[in-house]
Coordinates of C-alpha atoms in Angstrom, one line a residue:
Chain A
M1 CA 0.0 -0.2 -0.1
T2 CA 1.4 3.5 -0.9
K3 CA 2.4 5.5 2.1
L4 CA -0.2 8.4 2.7
V5 CA 2.7 10.9 3.4
D6 CA 6.3 10.5 2.6
I7 CA 8.3 13.7 3.0
Q8 CA 12.1 13.5 2.1
N9 CA 14.7 15.9 3.2
L10 CA 12.4 18.9 2.8
N11 CA 14.1 22.4 3.2
V12 CA 12.0 25.3 3.2
C13 CA 13.7 28.8 3.3
F14 CA 12.0 32.2 3.3
K15 CA 13.5 35.0 1.4
G16 CA 13.0 38.6 2.1
K17 CA 13.9 41.4 4.3
R18 CA 14.9 38.4 6.7
T19 CA 16.1 34.9 5.6
V20 CA 14.6 32.3 7.8
H21 CA 15.5 28.6 7.5
A22 CA 12.1 27.4 8.6
L23 CA 12.4 23.7 7.6
N24 CA 15.9 21.8 7.7
D25 CA 16.0 18.4 6.3
V26 CA 12.5 17.3 7.4
S27 CA 11.8 13.6 6.6
L28 CA 8.4 12.2 7.6
A29 CA 6.3 9.0 6.7
M30 CA 2.8 8.3 7.6
E31 CA 0.7 5.2 6.8
Q32 CA -3.1 5.3 5.6
G33 CA -5.4 6.2 8.3
E34 CA -2.6 7.3 10.8
T35 CA -3.0 10.0 13.3
L36 CA 0.0 11.9 13.7
A37 CA 0.7 14.7 16.2
L38 CA 3.4 17.3 15.1
L39 CA 4.5 18.7 18.5
G40 CA 6.7 21.9 19.1
E41 CA 6.7 25.5 20.2
S42 CA 6.0 28.5 18.0
G43 CA 8.3 28.8 15.2
S44 CA 9.3 25.4 15.2
G45 CA 8.3 24.8 11.6
K46 CA 4.9 22.7 12.2
S47 CA 2.6 25.2 10.5
V48 CA 5.0 25.4 7.6
T49 CA 5.1 21.8 7.1
L50 CA 1.3 21.8 6.7
K51 CA 1.4 24.8 4.3
T52 CA 4.2 23.0 2.3
L53 CA 2.0 20.0 2.3
L54 CA -0.8 22.1 0.7
G55 CA 1.4 24.1 -1.4
L56 CA 0.2 27.3 0.2
L57 CA 3.5 29.0 0.6
P58 CA 4.0 32.2 -1.5
P59 CA 6.4 30.8 -4.4
K60 CA 8.2 34.1 -4.8
R61 CA 9.6 34.5 -1.4
T62 CA 10.0 30.6 -0.6
Q63 CA 12.7 28.2 -1.6
I64 CA 11.6 24.7 -1.3
D65 CA 13.6 21.7 -2.0
G66 CA 13.0 17.9 -1.1
K67 CA 10.3 15.6 -2.1
I68 CA 6.7 15.5 -1.0
A69 CA 4.4 12.5 -1.9
V70 CA 0.9 12.4 -0.6
N71 CA -0.6 9.1 -1.5
G72 CA 1.8 8.9 -4.4
I73 CA 1.1 12.2 -5.7
D74 CA 4.3 14.4 -6.2
V75 CA 2.8 17.5 -4.6
M76 CA 5.7 20.0 -5.7
S77 CA 5.1 19.4 -9.3
L78 CA 1.3 20.2 -9.0
R79 CA 0.1 23.2 -11.0
G80 CA -3.2 24.8 -11.9
K81 CA -6.2 22.6 -12.1
A82 CA -4.3 19.4 -10.7
L83 CA -3.3 21.5 -7.6
Q84 CA -7.0 22.8 -7.2
R85 CA -8.1 19.0 -7.3
Y86 CA -5.5 18.0 -4.7
R87 CA -6.4 21.0 -2.3
G88 CA -9.5 20.0 -0.7
G89 CA -10.1 16.9 -2.5
E90 CA -7.1 14.8 -1.4
V91 CA -5.7 17.0 1.7
S92 CA -7.7 19.6 3.5
M93 CA -7.0 21.7 6.4
V94 CA -8.5 23.0 9.6
F95 CA -7.3 26.4 10.5
Q96 CA -6.4 27.5 13.9
E97 CA -8.8 30.5 14.0
P98 CA -12.1 29.6 12.6
A99 CA -13.0 33.2 13.0
L100 CA -10.5 34.1 10.6
A101 CA -10.4 31.2 8.3
L102 CA -14.1 31.4 7.3
D103 CA -15.2 34.2 4.7
P104 CA -17.3 36.6 6.9
V105 CA -19.7 37.6 3.9
Y106 CA -20.8 34.5 2.8
T107 CA -23.2 31.8 4.6
V108 CA -21.4 28.8 6.1
G109 CA -23.6 26.5 3.9
H110 CA -22.5 28.3 0.7
Q111 CA -18.7 28.0 1.9
I112 CA -19.2 24.3 2.3
A113 CA -21.3 23.8 -0.9
E114 CA -18.6 25.9 -2.8
A115 CA -16.1 23.2 -2.2
V116 CA -18.2 20.4 -2.8
M117 CA -19.2 21.9 -6.2
R118 CA -15.7 22.1 -7.1
H119 CA -14.6 18.9 -6.2
K120 CA -17.7 16.6 -6.9
G121 CA -19.2 18.6 -10.0
V122 CA -22.6 18.5 -8.4
N123 CA -25.0 21.3 -8.7
K124 CA -25.8 23.8 -6.0
A125 CA -28.8 22.0 -4.5
E126 CA -26.9 18.8 -4.1
A127 CA -24.1 20.4 -2.7
M128 CA -26.1 22.3 -0.1
S129 CA -27.7 19.0 1.0
T130 CA -24.1 17.6 1.4
A131 CA -23.3 20.7 3.5
L132 CA -26.3 19.9 5.6
D133 CA -25.2 16.5 5.9
M134 CA -21.6 17.5 7.1
L135 CA -23.1 20.0 9.6
D136 CA -25.3 17.3 11.1
R137 CA -22.2 14.8 11.1
V138 CA -20.1 17.5 13.2
R139 CA -23.1 17.4 15.6
I140 CA -24.2 21.1 15.0
P141 CA -27.8 21.3 16.5
S142 CA -30.6 22.3 14.3
A143 CA -28.3 22.2 11.2
N144 CA -30.9 23.2 8.9
R145 CA -31.2 26.7 10.3
R146 CA -27.3 27.0 11.0
L147 CA -26.7 26.3 7.2
H148 CA -27.9 29.8 6.4
T149 CA -26.3 31.7 9.1
Y150 CA -23.0 33.6 8.7
P151 CA -19.7 32.8 10.7
H152 CA -20.0 35.9 13.0
E153 CA -23.5 34.5 14.0
L154 CA -21.9 31.4 15.6
S155 CA -19.8 30.8 18.6
G156 CA -16.2 29.8 18.4
G157 CA -16.7 26.3 19.0
M158 CA -19.6 26.1 16.4
R159 CA -17.3 27.9 13.8
Q160 CA -14.6 25.2 14.3
R161 CA -17.3 22.5 13.7
V162 CA -18.3 24.2 10.5
M163 CA -14.4 24.5 9.5
I164 CA -14.3 20.6 10.3
A165 CA -17.3 19.9 8.0
L166 CA -16.0 21.9 5.4
A167 CA -12.7 20.2 5.4
L168 CA -14.2 16.8 5.5
A169 CA -17.1 17.5 3.0
C170 CA -14.9 16.2 -0.1
R171 CA -13.8 13.2 2.0
P172 CA -9.9 13.9 2.0
R173 CA -7.5 11.2 2.5
L174 CA -5.4 13.2 4.9
L175 CA -6.7 15.9 7.0
L176 CA -4.3 18.7 8.3
A177 CA -5.4 20.3 11.4
D178 CA -3.4 23.5 12.4
E179 CA -3.8 23.9 16.3
P180 CA -7.6 23.6 15.9
T181 CA -8.3 23.8 19.5
T182 CA -5.8 26.8 20.7
A183 CA -8.3 29.5 20.0
L184 CA -11.2 27.6 22.1
D185 CA -12.3 27.5 25.5
A186 CA -10.9 24.5 27.6
T187 CA -14.3 22.9 27.7
V188 CA -15.0 23.3 23.9
Q189 CA -11.3 22.2 23.2
I190 CA -12.2 18.6 24.7
Q191 CA -15.4 18.6 22.7
I192 CA -13.7 19.3 19.4
L193 CA -10.9 16.7 20.0
L194 CA -13.5 14.1 20.8
L195 CA -15.2 15.0 17.5
L196 CA -12.0 14.9 15.4
R197 CA -11.1 11.5 17.0
E198 CA -14.6 10.0 16.2
L199 CA -14.6 11.5 12.7
Q200 CA -11.2 10.2 12.1
K201 CA -12.4 6.7 12.8
E202 CA -15.5 7.1 10.9
F203 CA -14.0 8.3 7.6
G204 CA -10.8 6.5 8.1
M205 CA -8.6 9.5 6.9
G206 CA -5.0 10.2 8.1
V207 CA -4.7 13.1 10.4
I208 CA -1.7 15.6 11.0
F209 CA -2.5 17.3 14.0
V210 CA -0.2 20.2 14.9
T211 CA -0.1 21.6 18.6
H212 CA 2.1 22.9 21.1
D213 CA 0.1 21.1 23.8
I214 CA 1.5 17.8 24.6
G215 CA -1.4 17.1 26.4
V216 CA -3.6 17.4 23.3
A217 CA -1.0 15.3 21.4
V218 CA -1.4 12.5 23.5
E219 CA -5.2 12.5 23.5
I220 CA -5.6 12.6 19.8
S221 CA -2.6 10.8 18.2
E222 CA -1.3 7.2 17.9
R223 CA 2.2 8.9 16.9
I224 CA 4.0 12.0 17.8
A225 CA 6.8 13.9 15.9
V226 CA 8.7 16.5 18.0
M227 CA 9.9 19.4 16.0
Y228 CA 12.6 22.0 17.1
A229 CA 14.0 24.8 15.0
G230 CA 12.6 23.3 11.8
Q231 CA 13.7 19.8 12.5
I232 CA 12.1 16.7 13.6
I233 CA 14.1 15.8 16.6
E234 CA 12.2 12.8 18.0
E235 CA 9.5 10.6 16.8
G236 CA 7.8 7.5 17.9
T237 CA 4.4 6.2 18.9
T238 CA 2.6 8.2 21.6
R239 CA 3.3 5.5 24.2
E240 CA 7.0 5.6 23.4
I241 CA 7.2 9.2 23.5
I242 CA 5.4 9.3 27.1
R243 CA 7.1 6.4 28.6
D244 CA 10.6 6.5 27.0
A245 CA 11.3 10.1 25.8
R246 CA 14.9 10.1 24.7
H247 CA 15.5 13.8 23.5
P248 CA 16.3 16.3 26.3
Y249 CA 13.8 18.7 24.6
T250 CA 11.1 16.2 24.7
R251 CA 11.7 15.4 28.3
G252 CA 11.7 19.2 29.1
L253 CA 8.3 19.6 27.4
L254 CA 7.1 16.6 29.5
A255 CA 8.6 18.0 32.5
A256 CA 6.9 21.4 31.9
N257 CA 3.5 19.8 31.9
L258 CA 1.2 21.0 34.7
H259 CA 0.1 17.5 36.0
D260 CA 1.5 16.5 39.3
V261 CA 2.8 19.8 40.3
A262 CA 2.3 20.8 43.7
R263 CA 0.7 24.1 44.7
G264 CA 3.5 26.8 45.2
E265 CA 6.2 24.8 43.6
R266 CA 8.0 26.3 40.5
L267 CA 7.0 24.9 37.3
N268 CA 9.6 23.2 35.2
A269 CA 10.3 25.4 32.3
I270 CA 13.0 24.7 29.8
P271 CA 15.3 27.7 30.0
G272 CA 16.2 30.1 27.1
A273 CA 14.4 30.6 23.7
P274 CA 14.5 28.9 20.5
P275 CA 17.2 30.0 17.9
A276 CA 16.1 32.5 15.2
L277 CA 17.0 30.2 12.3
E278 CA 18.5 33.1 10.2
V279 CA 21.3 30.6 9.4
R280 CA 20.9 27.0 8.9
P281 CA 21.9 25.1 12.1
E282 CA 25.1 23.4 11.7
S283 CA 25.1 22.0 15.2
C284 CA 22.3 20.7 17.6
P285 CA 20.1 23.7 17.7
F286 CA 19.0 22.7 21.2
A287 CA 22.7 22.6 22.7
P288 CA 22.4 26.0 24.1
R289 CA 19.3 25.3 26.3
C290 CA 20.2 21.6 26.6
P291 CA 20.9 20.5 30.5
V292 CA 23.0 17.4 29.3
A293 CA 24.7 19.1 26.3
M294 CA 28.6 18.1 25.7
A295 CA 31.2 19.9 23.4
E296 CA 30.4 17.5 20.6
C297 CA 26.8 18.7 20.3
R298 CA 28.0 22.3 19.8
A299 CA 30.5 20.9 17.0
A300 CA 28.2 19.0 14.5
L301 CA 24.4 18.0 13.9
P302 CA 23.7 15.1 16.1
P303 CA 23.4 11.7 14.4
V304 CA 19.8 10.3 14.2
F305 CA 19.5 7.0 16.1
H306 CA 16.7 4.5 15.5
P307 CA 16.2 2.8 18.5
S308 CA 13.3 0.5 17.0
D309 CA 11.3 0.4 13.8
R310 CA 9.8 3.9 12.9
R311 CA 11.3 5.5 16.2
R312 CA 14.2 7.9 15.8
V313 CA 15.8 10.4 18.1
A314 CA 18.4 13.1 16.8
C315 CA 20.5 13.3 19.9
L316 CA 24.0 12.2 20.7
R317 CA 22.9 11.0 24.2
A318 CA 20.0 9.2 23.1
A319 CA 22.1 6.0 23.0
E320 CA 22.5 6.3 26.6
P321 CA 19.8 4.4 28.6
I322 CA 19.1 6.9 31.0
A323 CA 20.4 10.4 30.5
A324 CA 21.2 12.7 33.5
E325 CA 18.4 14.8 34.5
Chain B
M1 CA -34.4 44.8 6.0
L2 CA -37.7 46.7 5.3
T3 CA -37.7 47.9 8.7
Y4 CA -34.4 49.2 8.5
L5 CA -35.0 51.0 5.4
I6 CA -38.1 52.6 7.0
R7 CA -36.3 53.5 10.0
R8 CA -33.5 55.2 8.2
L9 CA -36.0 57.0 6.4
I10 CA -37.6 58.4 9.4
L11 CA -34.1 59.2 10.5
V12 CA -33.4 61.5 7.5
L13 CA -36.3 63.7 8.6
P14 CA -34.5 65.6 11.4
V15 CA -31.4 65.5 9.4
A16 CA -33.2 67.4 6.5
L17 CA -34.6 69.9 9.0
G18 CA -31.3 70.7 10.4
V19 CA -29.7 71.0 7.1
S20 CA -32.4 73.6 5.9
I21 CA -31.9 75.7 9.0
I22 CA -28.0 75.7 8.5
C23 CA -28.6 76.7 4.9
F24 CA -31.0 79.5 5.9
L25 CA -28.5 80.9 8.6
L26 CA -25.3 80.4 6.8
V27 CA -26.6 82.8 4.4
Q28 CA -27.9 85.2 6.8
I29 CA -24.4 85.3 8.6
A30 CA -22.7 86.5 5.5
P31 CA -22.1 90.2 5.4
G32 CA -23.5 92.2 2.8
D33 CA -27.0 93.4 1.9
P34 CA -28.7 91.7 -1.0
L35 CA -30.6 94.9 -1.9
T36 CA -27.3 96.7 -2.9
A37 CA -26.9 94.5 -5.7
I38 CA -30.1 95.3 -7.4
M39 CA -31.0 98.8 -6.3
P40 CA -29.5 101.6 -7.8
V41 CA -27.0 103.6 -5.9
D42 CA -29.0 106.5 -5.5
A43 CA -32.1 104.8 -4.1
T44 CA -33.9 106.7 -1.2
A45 CA -34.2 105.0 2.2
E46 CA -37.9 104.7 1.5
E47 CA -37.3 102.8 -1.7
Q48 CA -35.0 100.5 0.0
D49 CA -37.6 99.8 2.7
A50 CA -40.2 99.1 0.3
M51 CA -38.2 96.6 -1.7
R52 CA -37.0 95.0 1.8
A53 CA -40.6 94.8 2.5
A54 CA -41.4 93.3 -0.9
Y55 CA -38.9 90.3 -0.4
G56 CA -40.2 89.9 3.1
L57 CA -36.7 90.9 4.4
D58 CA -37.8 93.1 7.2
K59 CA -39.3 90.4 9.2
P60 CA -37.3 88.9 12.1
L61 CA -35.5 85.7 11.1
P62 CA -37.6 83.1 12.5
V63 CA -40.5 84.3 10.8
Q64 CA -38.5 84.6 7.7
Y65 CA -37.7 80.8 8.1
A66 CA -40.9 79.8 8.7
I67 CA -42.2 81.5 5.6
W68 CA -39.4 80.1 3.6
I69 CA -39.7 76.5 5.0
G70 CA -43.7 76.7 4.6
N71 CA -43.3 77.7 0.8
L72 CA -40.6 75.0 0.4
I73 CA -42.8 72.4 1.3
Q74 CA -45.3 73.6 -1.3
G75 CA -42.6 73.4 -4.0
D76 CA -42.1 77.1 -4.0
M77 CA -38.4 78.1 -3.4
G78 CA -39.1 81.7 -3.9
R79 CA -37.9 83.9 -6.6
S80 CA -34.4 85.0 -7.7
I81 CA -33.7 88.5 -6.7
A82 CA -31.4 89.0 -9.6
T83 CA -33.4 87.5 -12.5
G84 CA -37.0 87.5 -11.0
R85 CA -37.3 84.0 -11.9
P86 CA -38.6 81.1 -9.7
V87 CA -35.5 79.7 -8.0
A88 CA -37.0 76.0 -8.4
G89 CA -36.6 75.9 -12.0
E90 CA -33.2 77.6 -11.9
V91 CA -32.0 75.0 -9.3
F92 CA -33.3 71.9 -10.8
G93 CA -32.1 72.9 -14.3
A94 CA -28.5 73.5 -12.8
V95 CA -28.6 70.4 -10.6
K96 CA -29.5 68.2 -13.6
N97 CA -26.5 69.5 -15.5
S98 CA -24.3 69.0 -12.6
L99 CA -25.7 65.5 -12.1
L100 CA -25.0 64.6 -15.5
L101 CA -21.3 65.8 -15.2
A102 CA -21.0 64.1 -11.7
V103 CA -22.2 60.8 -12.9
S104 CA -20.3 61.1 -16.1
A105 CA -17.0 61.6 -14.2
A106 CA -18.3 58.7 -11.8
V107 CA -18.6 56.3 -14.6
I108 CA -15.1 57.2 -15.8
A109 CA -13.7 57.2 -12.4
F110 CA -15.1 54.3 -10.3
P111 CA -14.2 51.4 -12.7
I112 CA -10.6 52.8 -13.5
G113 CA -10.2 53.5 -9.9
T114 CA -11.4 50.1 -8.7
A115 CA -9.4 48.2 -11.5
L116 CA -6.1 50.0 -10.5
G117 CA -6.7 49.7 -6.8
F118 CA -7.3 45.9 -7.2
L119 CA -4.0 45.3 -9.3
A120 CA -2.2 47.5 -6.8
G121 CA -3.7 45.4 -3.8
Y122 CA -3.0 42.1 -5.7
F123 CA 0.6 43.0 -6.6
R124 CA 1.4 44.6 -3.3
D125 CA 5.1 46.0 -3.1
T126 CA 5.8 45.7 -6.6
W127 CA 6.3 48.0 -9.5
V128 CA 2.8 47.8 -10.3
D129 CA 1.8 48.9 -6.7
R130 CA 4.1 51.7 -6.8
A131 CA 3.0 53.0 -10.4
V132 CA -0.7 53.0 -9.1
T133 CA 0.2 54.7 -5.8
A134 CA 2.1 57.4 -7.8
V135 CA -1.0 57.8 -10.2
S136 CA -3.5 58.2 -7.5
I137 CA -1.3 60.4 -5.3
A138 CA -0.9 62.7 -8.6
G139 CA -4.6 62.5 -9.0
V140 CA -5.7 63.6 -5.6
S141 CA -2.9 66.6 -5.5
V142 CA -2.9 68.1 -8.9
P143 CA -5.5 71.1 -8.6
N144 CA -8.2 69.9 -10.9
Y145 CA -9.0 73.5 -12.2
W146 CA -5.3 73.8 -13.4
L147 CA -5.7 70.4 -15.1
G148 CA -8.8 71.5 -16.8
I149 CA -7.1 74.7 -18.3
V150 CA -4.2 72.3 -19.5
L151 CA -6.6 70.2 -21.1
V152 CA -8.5 72.8 -22.9
I153 CA -5.0 74.3 -24.1
I154 CA -4.1 71.1 -25.6
F155 CA -7.5 69.5 -26.9
S156 CA -9.5 72.6 -27.8
V157 CA -6.7 75.4 -28.4
N158 CA -3.9 73.4 -30.1
L159 CA -5.7 70.3 -31.5
S160 CA -9.2 71.6 -31.8
W161 CA -10.8 68.3 -31.2
L162 CA -13.3 69.2 -28.4
P163 CA -15.1 72.2 -27.3
S164 CA -13.9 74.1 -24.2
M165 CA -17.1 75.8 -23.0
G166 CA -20.7 75.1 -22.2
A167 CA -23.0 72.1 -22.4
G168 CA -24.2 72.2 -26.0
P169 CA -23.5 73.8 -29.3
G170 CA -24.0 77.7 -29.3
G171 CA -24.5 77.7 -25.5
S172 CA -27.7 75.4 -25.8
Q173 CA -29.0 74.5 -22.4
D174 CA -31.2 71.6 -23.8
W175 CA -29.3 68.4 -23.3
S176 CA -29.6 65.4 -25.6
W177 CA -27.6 62.3 -26.0
D178 CA -26.0 62.9 -29.4
W179 CA -22.2 63.8 -30.0
L180 CA -22.9 67.4 -30.7
H181 CA -23.8 67.7 -26.9
M182 CA -21.8 64.9 -25.6
R183 CA -18.4 66.1 -27.0
H184 CA -19.0 69.1 -24.4
L185 CA -19.0 66.8 -21.6
V186 CA -15.8 65.1 -22.4
L187 CA -13.3 67.7 -20.9
P188 CA -14.9 68.5 -17.8
A189 CA -16.1 64.8 -17.0
V190 CA -12.5 63.5 -17.6
T191 CA -11.0 66.5 -15.3
L192 CA -13.6 65.9 -12.7
A193 CA -12.8 62.1 -12.6
V194 CA -9.2 62.4 -11.7
V195 CA -9.6 63.2 -8.0
P196 CA -12.2 60.3 -7.5
I197 CA -9.9 57.7 -9.6
G198 CA -7.3 58.5 -7.0
I199 CA -9.2 58.1 -3.8
V200 CA -11.2 55.0 -5.1
A201 CA -7.9 53.7 -6.4
R202 CA -6.2 54.1 -2.9
T203 CA -9.4 52.9 -1.1
V204 CA -9.7 49.8 -3.0
R205 CA -5.8 48.9 -2.8
A206 CA -6.0 49.2 0.8
L207 CA -9.0 47.0 1.1
A208 CA -7.8 44.2 -1.4
G209 CA -4.4 44.3 0.2
D210 CA -5.7 43.9 3.8
I211 CA -8.3 41.1 2.6
L212 CA -5.8 39.2 0.6
N213 CA -3.5 39.0 3.9
Q214 CA -6.5 37.5 5.8
D215 CA -6.6 33.7 6.8
F216 CA -9.6 33.0 4.9
V217 CA -8.0 33.6 1.7
D218 CA -5.4 30.7 2.5
A219 CA -8.6 28.7 3.6
L220 CA -10.1 29.1 0.3
Y221 CA -6.9 28.0 -1.8
A222 CA -6.7 25.0 0.8
K223 CA -10.1 24.1 -0.1
G224 CA -9.2 24.1 -3.9
M225 CA -10.6 27.3 -5.0
S226 CA -9.0 28.9 -8.2
R227 CA -7.3 32.2 -8.3
F228 CA -10.6 33.6 -10.0
D229 CA -12.9 32.2 -7.1
V230 CA -10.5 33.9 -4.3
L231 CA -10.8 37.2 -6.3
R232 CA -14.7 37.0 -6.3
H233 CA -14.6 36.4 -2.6
V234 CA -12.1 39.4 -2.2
A235 CA -14.3 41.6 -4.1
R236 CA -17.6 40.7 -2.4
N237 CA -15.7 41.5 1.1
A238 CA -14.4 44.7 -0.1
A239 CA -17.6 45.9 -1.9
A240 CA -19.5 47.3 1.0
T241 CA -16.6 49.7 1.9
A242 CA -15.8 50.6 -1.6
L243 CA -19.4 51.3 -2.5
S244 CA -19.7 53.5 0.6
V245 CA -16.5 55.7 -0.6
M246 CA -17.9 55.8 -4.2
G247 CA -21.3 56.9 -2.9
L248 CA -19.7 59.9 -0.8
Q249 CA -17.5 60.7 -3.8
L250 CA -20.5 61.0 -6.0
G251 CA -21.8 63.4 -3.4
Y252 CA -18.6 65.4 -3.5
L253 CA -18.5 65.5 -7.1
L254 CA -22.0 67.0 -7.4
G255 CA -21.6 69.8 -4.9
G256 CA -17.7 70.1 -5.4
S257 CA -17.4 71.1 -9.1
I258 CA -17.8 74.7 -8.7
L259 CA -14.1 75.1 -10.0
I260 CA -14.5 72.8 -13.2
E261 CA -17.9 74.3 -13.8
T262 CA -16.4 77.6 -13.8
V263 CA -13.4 76.7 -15.9
F264 CA -15.5 74.9 -18.7
N265 CA -18.5 77.4 -18.2
W266 CA -20.8 74.5 -17.6
P267 CA -24.3 75.5 -16.5
G268 CA -24.4 73.4 -13.4
S269 CA -25.2 74.0 -9.8
G270 CA -21.8 75.2 -8.9
F271 CA -22.0 77.7 -11.8
L272 CA -25.1 78.8 -10.5
L273 CA -24.0 79.1 -6.8
S274 CA -21.0 81.2 -7.9
N275 CA -23.0 83.6 -9.6
A276 CA -25.6 83.8 -6.8
I277 CA -22.7 84.5 -4.3
F278 CA -21.4 87.4 -6.3
Q279 CA -25.0 88.8 -6.9
R280 CA -25.9 88.3 -3.1
D281 CA -29.1 86.3 -4.6
L282 CA -30.3 85.1 -1.2
P283 CA -33.3 82.8 -2.1
L284 CA -31.2 81.5 -5.3
L285 CA -28.2 80.7 -2.9
Q286 CA -30.2 79.1 -0.2
G287 CA -32.2 77.1 -2.6
T288 CA -29.1 75.9 -4.4
I289 CA -27.1 74.9 -1.3
L290 CA -30.5 73.2 0.2
V291 CA -30.8 70.9 -2.9
L292 CA -27.3 70.1 -2.9
A293 CA -27.3 69.4 0.9
L294 CA -30.4 67.3 0.6
F295 CA -28.6 65.3 -2.2
F296 CA -25.8 64.5 0.1
V297 CA -28.0 63.4 2.7
A298 CA -29.8 61.1 0.3
M299 CA -26.5 59.9 -1.1
N300 CA -25.7 58.8 2.7
L301 CA -28.9 57.0 3.1
I302 CA -28.3 55.0 -0.1
V303 CA -24.9 54.1 0.9
D304 CA -25.9 53.0 4.3
V305 CA -28.7 50.9 2.8
V306 CA -26.7 49.4 0.2
Q307 CA -23.9 48.5 2.7
A308 CA -26.5 46.8 5.0
A309 CA -27.6 44.9 2.0
I310 CA -24.4 43.5 0.9
D311 CA -22.4 43.1 4.3
P312 CA -24.3 40.7 6.6
R313 CA -22.1 41.8 9.7
I314 CA -24.1 45.3 9.6
Q315 CA -27.0 45.2 11.8
R316 CA -30.2 45.2 9.8
T317 CA -32.8 46.1 12.3

């Protein structure tokens, strides 16, 4: 079976007033129907990875090298009509801020129907009935009435449900979710996560779920890839990452979680800030913040260890059974 | 939507009343006595008083206003002091001509301004954007009466392609849609269109640029929409604001073309207004200003209603 996603040595560099090496040698593979969480802090390259997958980066200011195949389709070679068929048909995306990602002057029904008409070649009435069906599937109450409302008339949670309905309306093989719960209230977050998990089972599509919240990643995904400074520094099943994180950064993220912290105790934050990426990292980008860094870490990029199948860690000290805390 | 319309219409009434009071008072505040313009210099005090009484100018101001507004409601705007003709006829003839000029200028300016603005917004920070910005700044900054004179020198004096004065052959006042009349419209309309081209282009550029930077544009591409679809969405988003700017521009074009009408001897409201001012013709002055002001009020009303009709985010109740 073809891999759902196969990214090889992807490099993305933004040119302009400031050069930013946003992605550096990213490789990533996903099987059909898998749910992967891309975990990392702001600026680590999560969203850039998603946008590259959809070919959404502005071509003039972006230099992209490497190979991206989705379901066997070479994404970088897509142009014009083929690219339009791929976007929304094969792969679709749920955005972080549903309030901004929906067009304010069209009804939500129209916005879903528009995509359906484009991809399924049906007339407006059929597309609207598909839209209605989708609103039902994302558990929007009295969907018939909501079909003709404008985005600003809905709550944040409802808007995100509409966004999900829109993304799934054409039955994509891969769903990209860019921090879909970040802009929502905590209670609504859980509902949206549960909904996404149910829909993923129902539709059987693969999901890449971008988040900076390790709790969310654990909740939703089978596999986790941790990104730092435009690189994937650790990847494994969710269980492996939680039980046996090897990279000091992943350990830091786990330790910084709020669970099991007594009142009044200082939180375990990772000191420092991620690098600016104006130059391509030539050594381990985490070394300046790393509690267990060695001289070699600052000399060259760390080798990638593969402790088991589809598990990898880009750290010199990953081979040590238990690194010093 | 209907209740919104009715509510807005009712709200217009106090505005119109206020406008009429201001029109009336502004003219009274201005120094000078209208009688000096029409009476012989050696007229006796009795003759002056008699004339003043004949025009009702001896009564207190509130009474004068009440009489004026009472007549106005019956469609009588009084008689011009200078010519003795009914003001209503003079004003509506002139406003009709001005409207013709203003609408022609708008028909030239709005599509060109919109197209330039869209191009600049779409190709932001490229040479296209810089060129459009230069054109629109030039359009807004160049004094248009000067431009009018330059155009007259080029196209009337040197090339003799187009007439420089009036609204019809031989000073004819009766407009008709043939080339003999329309060639008189070309130079003043083009001259008048230059400022709104600049303003509309800058407005649309800012709107298109802002909208194209919004997340939903990425989201549209992400669901497989073509470039054309996206532009349609952008246009719909920009329409409400762009149309309101255009509506107000049309109001300005109608009232603000005094200089252009003077340069081209166009028998419009601006021309009438400047004559009325120089002759201290109070009834004519009041009538002209009132009609122009009410037109502006009506324009605002139309803009509000159209905006509410296209932008769902505006409260319609």
